[in-house]
Amino acid sequence: MAEKRPYPKKRRGPAKSKRQPLKAGSDAKLKKVFAEIGRPEKRPFKPDPFQIQALEAMDKGDCLVTAPTGSGKTWIAVEAIRRIFDAGGRAWYASPLKALTNSKYCEFAEIFGADNLGILTGDRKENTDAPIIVGTTEILRNQLYDAMHRGEDLCTDLVVLDEAHFLGDENRGVVWEETMIYLPARIPLLMLSATVGNADQISAWLESIRGRKCLVVEEKKRPVPLYPLFLHPSGTLFPLLDKKDKKGGGARLYKKVLQFLKNTNNARRGGFGASLPKMGDVLAVFRKYNLLPAIFFLKSRADCDNALLLCADYKVIEDPERKAGRRKRVAELIEKAPHLADHKQVPDLVHKAVAAHHSGQLPAWKLVIETLMTEGYLDAVFATSTVAAGVNFPARTIAFLNSDRFNGREFVSLNPTEFHQMTGRAGRRGMDNIGFAVVIPGRFMDTRYVGRLVYAQPTDVDSQIQINFSMTLNLLLSHSPKQVRELLDKSFANFQFRSKRKKKKKQTGSIRDMDHLWAEFIRHLDFLKQKDYVAEDNRLTEDGIWASQLRIDHPLMVAEGFRTNLFPQSDPALLAAIMAAFVNERETDEDSIHPKDVPEALEEAYLGIREGLRPFAKEMIAKGFTAPFLFMRPAMTVYHWTAGRDWESVLALWDSAEGDLAMLIMRTADNLRHIRNLKNVFPEAAQSAKTAMEQILRDPIVPALEAE
């Protein structure tokens, strides 16, 4: 197999643009708006009324805070935790993403002291007896499972659920819903959310299942006013909208924007077309009108990287102190993650003050970008829409080049909540008087649609609960089927179904009623009985008990592999490799794998698992369940990484983005952690899993930089 370099010497990008350079200009109407740009006068911090109201609500029961991004929801959490901590109590702060959890851990350590703080993210488990725990929501949900199994109460006096609108996330919303259902009513619940359309409905549901008041505290006002703009392909900036219609609540597009759209005949063909504009020229326009720093939301990873190439002619105008400070800071950050020293985008950081940020990059590299942006060293970041949800680096301006986003399967139009999360990054509290959202027209931009989103009402959150084998096994650890039915009756899905039925509204396909959930539970239960994980008296068998600890994507397939002695239990590299095949979610190119890269032991273990589990997989599929297709490439790649090969050669075997490989390795480590917990049943496999985790969680997957 030909050697591949992770960072090619020759940088290839989009063909040079034949367009004329943009000539910076602005509509006369913007003169007054641009005059507002600047830093607000420094004043002593004073909580906003909604922040005070939320803390007062916690004295009476639970509280759901919905407020725009950047409005100060974290302050509420800190003060609520401080009250518990000062009284000698314990608090749990849950967030959806490991990166966000690590960030909050550092922030809270400064406030409460590192000795008083613990962290639980799967790959980080530190100071778990501390009075304040910061962790991912999945870990909190798993602790609730364990507490129910032991017949104990969760050892905390407050739970904070950050990003609570994840309740409506298609893939992970079930974890939030389970957490809210299982949390003992005695523990106060503080939920921090982006603005949602049905906060009162969520509150009413929680009151109905927890038996305590749940007050909604809603803040609609942005901390920094937002002004939407439109960048004409000539380089002239226009207002996007006319004045807001006080009666109708919306606003028409600005007359010159409307005229442009009419002249192009088709709103999606006008502007810059399918290609990106010369980003260096766009930045020059933004700089002339003092709109930097900016975050550009682009359609794909490739667009983010190509945007850097389109900044080739961009000349940074800055004082020497900022430039020297950026160069020094980059060197400091890379010193803690030496693998990043040869990253092909380092020159863009140092000399152009621009960066790309997307999931195809290593977590450590993304952290470098986030740090530099937060500290004010960058003029622009080119990012995919995922940055809006998981990273906190606001800018003066955000720019849209597309009105849709990729949801993992297809491109779908931005909804109002997603749009407002993205625009929430525009305008830094305490640093900007005003923030801007710029629409850049092109093939993937529906300008009229974005214009409607500016004042659109936030999206409703719908239940995403679904029954799976992990949930079924874990509930049967501590509940009879009758008690499980009672829990399902408490689901948000059932509450929404009943609410719509009372209002005689048409039911949507995404909201399931109790009968559907119960039927799904029984279907899973029957299969577990058939395969002897559950006895006829509805209690877990010995196999069912240890299988319940596999809180992973395919617990039953993995459990069956262990039960039938198919898994390699004594070899850490082989065990990690097979788990990587189960973790992998994308089709890979198997034809180009060179036989010399697949050791005989790996091929034997892989084929043994695939063929040995084939009958079981067929049974699952026949019963309407899904079974993963196991590919060799992820197994081969993780095998060599676990065995100690260097990153560059392993990345060549992977033959895809290094961020994807990093994610595969981290998810493999998460799965191995669950196998490590089976030490009483499979001690040899548990030890191999522990060893494998130590071998794969090394630089550049978890460099010193990420532990800061």
CSV table of N, CA and C in Angstrom, one decimal, residues 316-328 350 377:
chain,number,residue,atom,x,y,z
A,316,VAL,N,-3.6,40.8,7.1
A,316,VAL,CA,-4.1,41.2,8.4
A,316,VAL,C,-3.5,42.6,8.8
A,317,ILE,N,-4.4,43.4,9.2
A,317,ILE,CA,-4.0,44.7,9.7
A,317,ILE,C,-4.2,44.7,11.2
A,318,GLU,N,-3.1,44.7,11.9
A,318,GLU,CA,-3.2,44.6,13.4
A,318,GLU,C,-1.9,45.2,14.0
A,319,ASP,N,-2.0,45.5,15.3
A,319,ASP,CA,-0.8,46.1,15.9
A,319,ASP,C,0.2,44.9,16.2
A,320,PRO,N,1.5,45.2,16.2
A,320,PRO,CA,2.5,44.2,16.3
A,320,PRO,C,2.3,43.4,17.6
A,321,GLU,N,1.8,44.0,18.6
A,321,GLU,CA,1.7,43.3,19.9
A,321,GLU,C,0.7,42.1,19.8
A,322,ARG,N,-0.4,42.3,19.0
A,322,ARG,CA,-1.4,41.2,18.8
A,322,ARG,C,-0.8,40.1,18.0
A,323,LYS,N,0.0,40.5,16.9
A,323,LYS,CA,0.6,39.5,16.1
A,323,LYS,C,1.6,38.7,16.9
A,324,ALA,N,2.5,39.3,17.6
A,324,ALA,CA,3.5,38.6,18.4
A,324,ALA,C,2.8,37.8,19.5
A,325,GLY,N,1.7,38.3,20.1
A,325,GLY,CA,1.0,37.5,21.1
A,325,GLY,C,0.4,36.2,20.5
A,326,ARG,N,-0.1,36.3,19.3
A,326,ARG,CA,-0.7,35.2,18.6
A,326,ARG,C,0.3,34.1,18.3
A,327,ARG,N,1.5,34.6,17.8
A,327,ARG,CA,2.6,33.6,17.5
A,327,ARG,C,3.0,32.9,18.7
A,328,LYS,N,3.2,33.7,19.8
A,328,LYS,CA,3.6,33.1,21.1
A,328,LYS,C,2.6,32.1,21.6
A,350,VAL,N,-1.0,31.7,12.2
A,350,VAL,CA,0.0,32.6,12.6
A,350,VAL,C,0.0,33.9,11.7
A,377,TYR,N,-7.4,36.4,19.3
A,377,TYR,CA,-6.3,36.4,18.4
A,377,TYR,C,-6.6,36.2,16.9
